PDB file of N, CA, C and O in Angstrom:
ATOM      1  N   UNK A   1      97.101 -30.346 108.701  1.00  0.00           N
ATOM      2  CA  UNK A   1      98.002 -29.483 107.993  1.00  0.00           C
ATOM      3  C   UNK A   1      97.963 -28.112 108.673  1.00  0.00           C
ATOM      4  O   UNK A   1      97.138 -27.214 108.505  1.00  0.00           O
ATOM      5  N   UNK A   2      98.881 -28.140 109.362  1.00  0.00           N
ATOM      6  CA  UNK A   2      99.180 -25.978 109.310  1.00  0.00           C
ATOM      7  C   UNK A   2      98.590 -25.138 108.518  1.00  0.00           C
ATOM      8  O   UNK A   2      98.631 -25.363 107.309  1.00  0.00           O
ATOM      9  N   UNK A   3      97.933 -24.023 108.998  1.00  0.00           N
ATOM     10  CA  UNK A   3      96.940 -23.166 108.413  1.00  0.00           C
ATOM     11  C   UNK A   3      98.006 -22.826 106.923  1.00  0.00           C
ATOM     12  O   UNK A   3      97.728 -22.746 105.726  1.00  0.00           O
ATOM     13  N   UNK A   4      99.678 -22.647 107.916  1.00  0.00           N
ATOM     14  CA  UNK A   4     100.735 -21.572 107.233  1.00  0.00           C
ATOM     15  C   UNK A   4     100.904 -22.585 106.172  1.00  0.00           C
ATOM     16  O   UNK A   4     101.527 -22.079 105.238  1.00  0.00           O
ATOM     17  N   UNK A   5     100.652 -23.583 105.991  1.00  0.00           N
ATOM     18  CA  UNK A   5     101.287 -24.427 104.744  1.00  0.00           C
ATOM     19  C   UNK A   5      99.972 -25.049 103.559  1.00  0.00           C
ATOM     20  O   UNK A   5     100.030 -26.072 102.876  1.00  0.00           O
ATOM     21  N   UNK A   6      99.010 -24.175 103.622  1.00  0.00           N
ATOM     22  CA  UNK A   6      98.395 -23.920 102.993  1.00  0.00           C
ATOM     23  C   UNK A   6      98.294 -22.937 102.060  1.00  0.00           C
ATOM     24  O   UNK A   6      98.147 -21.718 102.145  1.00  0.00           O
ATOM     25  N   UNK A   7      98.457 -24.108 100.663  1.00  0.00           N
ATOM     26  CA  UNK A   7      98.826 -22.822  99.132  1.00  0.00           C
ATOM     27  C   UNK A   7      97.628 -22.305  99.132  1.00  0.00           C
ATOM     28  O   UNK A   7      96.544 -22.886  99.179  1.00  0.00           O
ATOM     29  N   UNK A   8      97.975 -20.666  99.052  1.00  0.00           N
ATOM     30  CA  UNK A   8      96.765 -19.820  98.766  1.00  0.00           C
ATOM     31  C   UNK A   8      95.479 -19.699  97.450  1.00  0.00           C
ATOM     32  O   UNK A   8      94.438 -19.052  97.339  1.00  0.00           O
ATOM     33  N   UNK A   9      96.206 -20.689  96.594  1.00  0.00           N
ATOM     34  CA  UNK A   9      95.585 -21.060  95.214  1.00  0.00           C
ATOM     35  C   UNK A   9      94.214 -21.977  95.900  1.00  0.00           C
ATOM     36  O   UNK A   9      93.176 -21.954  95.240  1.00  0.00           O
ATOM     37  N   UNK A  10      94.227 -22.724  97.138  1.00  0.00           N
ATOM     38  CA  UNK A  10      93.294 -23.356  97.716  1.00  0.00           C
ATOM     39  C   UNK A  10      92.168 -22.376  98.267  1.00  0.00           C
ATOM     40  O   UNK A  10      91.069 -22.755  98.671  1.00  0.00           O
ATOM     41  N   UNK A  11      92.633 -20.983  98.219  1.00  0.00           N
ATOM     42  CA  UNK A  11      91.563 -20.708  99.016  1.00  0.00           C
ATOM     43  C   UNK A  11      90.454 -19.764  97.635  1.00  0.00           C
ATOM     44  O   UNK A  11      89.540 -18.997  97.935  1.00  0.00           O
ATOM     45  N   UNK A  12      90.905 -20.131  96.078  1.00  0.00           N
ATOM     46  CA  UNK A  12      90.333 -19.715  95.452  1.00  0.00           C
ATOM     47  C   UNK A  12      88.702 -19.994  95.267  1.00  0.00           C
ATOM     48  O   UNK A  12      87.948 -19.412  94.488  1.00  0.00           O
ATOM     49  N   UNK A  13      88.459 -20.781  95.967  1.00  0.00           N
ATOM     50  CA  UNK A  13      86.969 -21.387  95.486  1.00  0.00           C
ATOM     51  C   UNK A  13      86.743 -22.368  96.898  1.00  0.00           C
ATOM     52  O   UNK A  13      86.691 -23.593  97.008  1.00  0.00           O
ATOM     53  N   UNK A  14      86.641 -21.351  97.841  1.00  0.00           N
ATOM     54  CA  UNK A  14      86.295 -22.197  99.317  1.00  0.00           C
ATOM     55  C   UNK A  14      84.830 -22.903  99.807  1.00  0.00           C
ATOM     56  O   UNK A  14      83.690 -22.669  99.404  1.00  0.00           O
ATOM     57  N   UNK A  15      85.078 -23.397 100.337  1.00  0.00           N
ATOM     58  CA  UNK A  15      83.602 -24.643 100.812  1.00  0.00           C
ATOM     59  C   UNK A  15      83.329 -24.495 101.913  1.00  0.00           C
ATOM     60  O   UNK A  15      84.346 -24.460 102.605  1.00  0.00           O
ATOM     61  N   UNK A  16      82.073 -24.340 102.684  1.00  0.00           N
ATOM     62  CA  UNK A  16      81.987 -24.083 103.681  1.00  0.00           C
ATOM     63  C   UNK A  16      81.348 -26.114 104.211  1.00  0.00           C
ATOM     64  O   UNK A  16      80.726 -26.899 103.495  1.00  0.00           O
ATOM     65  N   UNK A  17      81.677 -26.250 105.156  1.00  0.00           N
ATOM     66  CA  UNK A  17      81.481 -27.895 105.544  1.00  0.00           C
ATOM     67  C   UNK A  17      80.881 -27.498 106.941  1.00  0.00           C
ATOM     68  O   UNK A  17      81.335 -26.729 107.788  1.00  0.00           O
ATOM     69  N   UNK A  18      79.692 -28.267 106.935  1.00  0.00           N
ATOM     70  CA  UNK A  18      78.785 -28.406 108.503  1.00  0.00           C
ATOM     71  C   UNK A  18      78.117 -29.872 108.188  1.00  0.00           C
ATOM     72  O   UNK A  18      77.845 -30.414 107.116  1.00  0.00           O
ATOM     73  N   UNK A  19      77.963 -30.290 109.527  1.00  0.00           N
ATOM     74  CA  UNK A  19      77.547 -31.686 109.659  1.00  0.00           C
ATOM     75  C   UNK A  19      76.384 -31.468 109.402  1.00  0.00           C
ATOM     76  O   UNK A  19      75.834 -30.494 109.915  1.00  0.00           O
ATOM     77  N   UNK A  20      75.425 -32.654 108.192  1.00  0.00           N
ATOM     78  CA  UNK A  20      74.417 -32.797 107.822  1.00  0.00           C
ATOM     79  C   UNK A  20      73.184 -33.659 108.424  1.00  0.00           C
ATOM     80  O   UNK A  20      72.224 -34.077 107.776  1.00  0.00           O
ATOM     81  N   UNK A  21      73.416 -33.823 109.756  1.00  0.00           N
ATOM     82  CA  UNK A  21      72.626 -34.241 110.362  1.00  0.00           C
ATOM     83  C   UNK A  21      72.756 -34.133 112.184  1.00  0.00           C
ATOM     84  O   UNK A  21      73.712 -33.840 112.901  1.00  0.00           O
ATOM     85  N   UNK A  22      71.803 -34.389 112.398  1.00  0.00           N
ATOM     86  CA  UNK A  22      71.440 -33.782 113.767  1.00  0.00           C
ATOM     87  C   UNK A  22      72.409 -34.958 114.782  1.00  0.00           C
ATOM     88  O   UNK A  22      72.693 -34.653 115.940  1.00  0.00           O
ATOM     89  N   UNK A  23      72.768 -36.054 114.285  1.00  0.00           N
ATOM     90  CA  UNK A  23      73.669 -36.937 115.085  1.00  0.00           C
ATOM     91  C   UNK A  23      75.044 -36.943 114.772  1.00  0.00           C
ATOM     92  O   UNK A  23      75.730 -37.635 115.524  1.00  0.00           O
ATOM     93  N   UNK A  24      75.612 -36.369 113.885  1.00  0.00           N
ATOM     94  CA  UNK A  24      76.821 -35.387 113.632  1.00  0.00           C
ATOM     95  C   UNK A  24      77.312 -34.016 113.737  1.00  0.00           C
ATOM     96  O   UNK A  24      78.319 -33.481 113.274  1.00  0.00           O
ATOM     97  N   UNK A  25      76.037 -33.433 114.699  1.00  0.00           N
ATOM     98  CA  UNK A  25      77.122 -32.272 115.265  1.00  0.00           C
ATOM     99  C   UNK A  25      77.668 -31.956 116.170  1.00  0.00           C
ATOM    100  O   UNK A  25      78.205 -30.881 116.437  1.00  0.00           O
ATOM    101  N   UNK A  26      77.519 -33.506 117.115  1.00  0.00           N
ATOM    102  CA  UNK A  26      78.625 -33.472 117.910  1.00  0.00           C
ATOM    103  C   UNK A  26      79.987 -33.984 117.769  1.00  0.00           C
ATOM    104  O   UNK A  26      80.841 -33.400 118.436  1.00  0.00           O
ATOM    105  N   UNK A  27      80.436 -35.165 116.880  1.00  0.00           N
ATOM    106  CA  UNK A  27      81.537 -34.952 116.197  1.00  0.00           C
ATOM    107  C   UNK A  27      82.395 -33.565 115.718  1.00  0.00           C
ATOM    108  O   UNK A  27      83.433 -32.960 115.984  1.00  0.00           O
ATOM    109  N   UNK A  28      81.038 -33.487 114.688  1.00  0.00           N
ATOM    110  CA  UNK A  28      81.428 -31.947 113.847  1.00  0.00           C
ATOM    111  C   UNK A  28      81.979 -30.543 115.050  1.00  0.00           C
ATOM    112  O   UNK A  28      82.535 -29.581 114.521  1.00  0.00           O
ATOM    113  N   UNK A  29      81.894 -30.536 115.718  1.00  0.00           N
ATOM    114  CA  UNK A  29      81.827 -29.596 116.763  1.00  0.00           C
ATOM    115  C   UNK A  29      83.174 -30.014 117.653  1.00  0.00           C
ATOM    116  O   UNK A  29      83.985 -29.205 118.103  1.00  0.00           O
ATOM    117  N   UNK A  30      83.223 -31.359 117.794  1.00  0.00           N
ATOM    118  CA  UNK A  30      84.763 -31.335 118.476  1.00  0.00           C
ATOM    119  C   UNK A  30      85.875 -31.320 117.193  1.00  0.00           C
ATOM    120  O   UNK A  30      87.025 -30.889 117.119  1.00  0.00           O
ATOM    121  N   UNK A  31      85.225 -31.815 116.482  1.00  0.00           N
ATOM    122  CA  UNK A  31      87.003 -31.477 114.770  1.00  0.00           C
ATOM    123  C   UNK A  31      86.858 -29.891 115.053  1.00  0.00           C
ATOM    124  O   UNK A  31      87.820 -29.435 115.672  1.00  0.00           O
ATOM    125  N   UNK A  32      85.879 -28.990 114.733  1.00  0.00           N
ATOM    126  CA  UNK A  32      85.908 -27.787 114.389  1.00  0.00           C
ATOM    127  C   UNK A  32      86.848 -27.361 116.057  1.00  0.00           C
ATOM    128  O   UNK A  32      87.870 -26.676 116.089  1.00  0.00           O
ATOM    129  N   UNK A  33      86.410 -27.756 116.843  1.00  0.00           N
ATOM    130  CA  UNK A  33      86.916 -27.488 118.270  1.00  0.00           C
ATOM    131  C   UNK A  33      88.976 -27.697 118.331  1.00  0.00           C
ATOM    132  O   UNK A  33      89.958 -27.030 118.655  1.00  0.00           O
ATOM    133  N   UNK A  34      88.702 -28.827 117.877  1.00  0.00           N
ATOM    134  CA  UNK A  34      90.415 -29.513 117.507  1.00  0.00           C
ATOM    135  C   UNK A  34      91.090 -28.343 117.014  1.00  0.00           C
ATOM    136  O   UNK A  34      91.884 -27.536 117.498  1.00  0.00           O
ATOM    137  N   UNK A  35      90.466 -28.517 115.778  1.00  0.00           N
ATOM    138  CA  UNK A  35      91.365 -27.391 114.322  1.00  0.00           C
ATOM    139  C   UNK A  35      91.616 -26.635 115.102  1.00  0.00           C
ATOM    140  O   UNK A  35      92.774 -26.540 115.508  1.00  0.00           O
ATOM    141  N   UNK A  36      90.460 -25.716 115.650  1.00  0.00           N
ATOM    142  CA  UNK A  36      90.800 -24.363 116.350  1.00  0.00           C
ATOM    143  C   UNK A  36      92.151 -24.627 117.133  1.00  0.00           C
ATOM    144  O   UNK A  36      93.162 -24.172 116.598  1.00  0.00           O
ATOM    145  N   UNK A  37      92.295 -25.288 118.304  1.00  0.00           N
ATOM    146  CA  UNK A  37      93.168 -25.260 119.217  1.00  0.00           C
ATOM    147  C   UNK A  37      94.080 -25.448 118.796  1.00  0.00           C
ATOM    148  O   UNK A  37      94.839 -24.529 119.102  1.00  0.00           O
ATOM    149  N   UNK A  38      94.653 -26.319 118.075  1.00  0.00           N
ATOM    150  CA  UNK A  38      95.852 -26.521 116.809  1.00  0.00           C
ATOM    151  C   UNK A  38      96.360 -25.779 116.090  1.00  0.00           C
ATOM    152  O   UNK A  38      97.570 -25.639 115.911  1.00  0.00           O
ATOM    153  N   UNK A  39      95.220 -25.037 115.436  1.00  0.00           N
ATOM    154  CA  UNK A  39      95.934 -24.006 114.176  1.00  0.00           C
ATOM    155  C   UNK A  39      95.635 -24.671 112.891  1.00  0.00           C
ATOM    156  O   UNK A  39      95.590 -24.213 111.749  1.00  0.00           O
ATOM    157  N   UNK A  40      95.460 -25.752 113.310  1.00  0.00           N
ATOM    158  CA  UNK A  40      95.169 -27.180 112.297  1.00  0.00           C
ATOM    159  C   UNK A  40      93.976 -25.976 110.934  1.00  0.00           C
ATOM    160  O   UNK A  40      93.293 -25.024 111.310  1.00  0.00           O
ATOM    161  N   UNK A  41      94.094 -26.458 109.471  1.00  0.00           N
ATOM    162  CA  UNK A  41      92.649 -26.695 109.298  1.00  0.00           C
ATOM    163  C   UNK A  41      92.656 -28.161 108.394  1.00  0.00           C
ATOM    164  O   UNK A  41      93.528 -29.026 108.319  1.00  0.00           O
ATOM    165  N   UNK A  42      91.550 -28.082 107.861  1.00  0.00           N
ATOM    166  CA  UNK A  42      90.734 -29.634 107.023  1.00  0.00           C
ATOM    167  C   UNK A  42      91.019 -29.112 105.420  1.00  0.00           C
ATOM    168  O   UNK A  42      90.590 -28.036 105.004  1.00  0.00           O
ATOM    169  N   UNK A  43      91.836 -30.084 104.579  1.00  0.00           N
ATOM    170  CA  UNK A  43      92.050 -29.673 103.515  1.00  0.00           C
ATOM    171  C   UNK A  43      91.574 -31.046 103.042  1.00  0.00           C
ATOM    172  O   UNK A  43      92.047 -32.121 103.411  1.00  0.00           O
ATOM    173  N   UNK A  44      90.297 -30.816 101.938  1.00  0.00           N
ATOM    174  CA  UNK A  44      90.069 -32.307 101.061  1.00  0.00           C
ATOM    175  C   UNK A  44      89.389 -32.029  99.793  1.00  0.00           C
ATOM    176  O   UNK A  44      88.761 -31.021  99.471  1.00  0.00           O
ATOM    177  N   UNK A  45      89.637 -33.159  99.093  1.00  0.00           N
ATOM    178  CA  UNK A  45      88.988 -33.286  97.529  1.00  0.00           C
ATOM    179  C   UNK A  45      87.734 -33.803  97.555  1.00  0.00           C
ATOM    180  O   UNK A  45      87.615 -34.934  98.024  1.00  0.00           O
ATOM    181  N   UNK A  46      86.909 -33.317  97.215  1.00  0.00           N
ATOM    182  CA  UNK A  46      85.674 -34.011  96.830  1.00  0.00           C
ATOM    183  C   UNK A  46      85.325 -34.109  95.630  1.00  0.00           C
ATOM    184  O   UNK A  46      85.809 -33.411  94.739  1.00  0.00           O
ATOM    185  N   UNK A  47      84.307 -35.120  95.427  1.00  0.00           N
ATOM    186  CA  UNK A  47      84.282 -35.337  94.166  1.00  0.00           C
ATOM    187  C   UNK A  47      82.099 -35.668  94.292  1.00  0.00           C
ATOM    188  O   UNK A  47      81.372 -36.516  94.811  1.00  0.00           O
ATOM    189  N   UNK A  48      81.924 -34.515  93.540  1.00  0.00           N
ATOM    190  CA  UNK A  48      79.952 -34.725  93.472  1.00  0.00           C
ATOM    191  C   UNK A  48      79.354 -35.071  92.621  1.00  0.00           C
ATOM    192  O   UNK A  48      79.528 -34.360  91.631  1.00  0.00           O
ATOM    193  N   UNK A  49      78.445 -36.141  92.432  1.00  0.00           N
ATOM    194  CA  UNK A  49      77.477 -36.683  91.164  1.00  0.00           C
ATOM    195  C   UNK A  49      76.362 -36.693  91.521  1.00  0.00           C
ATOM    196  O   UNK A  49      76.180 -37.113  92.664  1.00  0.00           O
ATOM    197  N   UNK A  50      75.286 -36.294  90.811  1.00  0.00           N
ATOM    198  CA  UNK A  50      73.818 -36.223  90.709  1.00  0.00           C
ATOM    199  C   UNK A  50      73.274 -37.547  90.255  1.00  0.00           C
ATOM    200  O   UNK A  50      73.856 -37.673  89.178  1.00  0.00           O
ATOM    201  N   UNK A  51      72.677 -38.394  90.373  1.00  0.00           N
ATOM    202  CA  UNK A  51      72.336 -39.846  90.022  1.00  0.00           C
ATOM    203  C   UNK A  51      70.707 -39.279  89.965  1.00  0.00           C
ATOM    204  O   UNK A  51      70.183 -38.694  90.913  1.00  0.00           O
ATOM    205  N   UNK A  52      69.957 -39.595  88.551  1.00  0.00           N
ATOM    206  CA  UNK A  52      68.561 -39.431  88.601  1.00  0.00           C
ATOM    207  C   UNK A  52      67.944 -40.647  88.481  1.00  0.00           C
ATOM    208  O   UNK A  52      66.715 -40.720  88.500  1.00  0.00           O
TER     209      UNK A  52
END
């Protein structure tokens, strides 16, 4: 998605996302690499549960 077509209501409560392990930051590092060159960014829903 285009940075520009991003509703600003999204950027009310932003997330910062880094790869959680040491064999994903080289993936993580070429998306972040992509976006950049694009203009692109990563827009997603998550959804978090605590299981005890």
């Amino acid at each position: 998605m285009p940075s520009q077509d991003v509703d600003p209501i999204l950027y009310s409560k932003p997330y910062y996302v880094g790869s959680g392990a040491p064999a994903a930051d080289r993936p993580y590092a070429l998306l972040v690499e992509a976006l950049a060159r694009t203009g692109y960014v990563g827009v997603c829903k998550i959804a978090v549960r605590r299981v005890d």
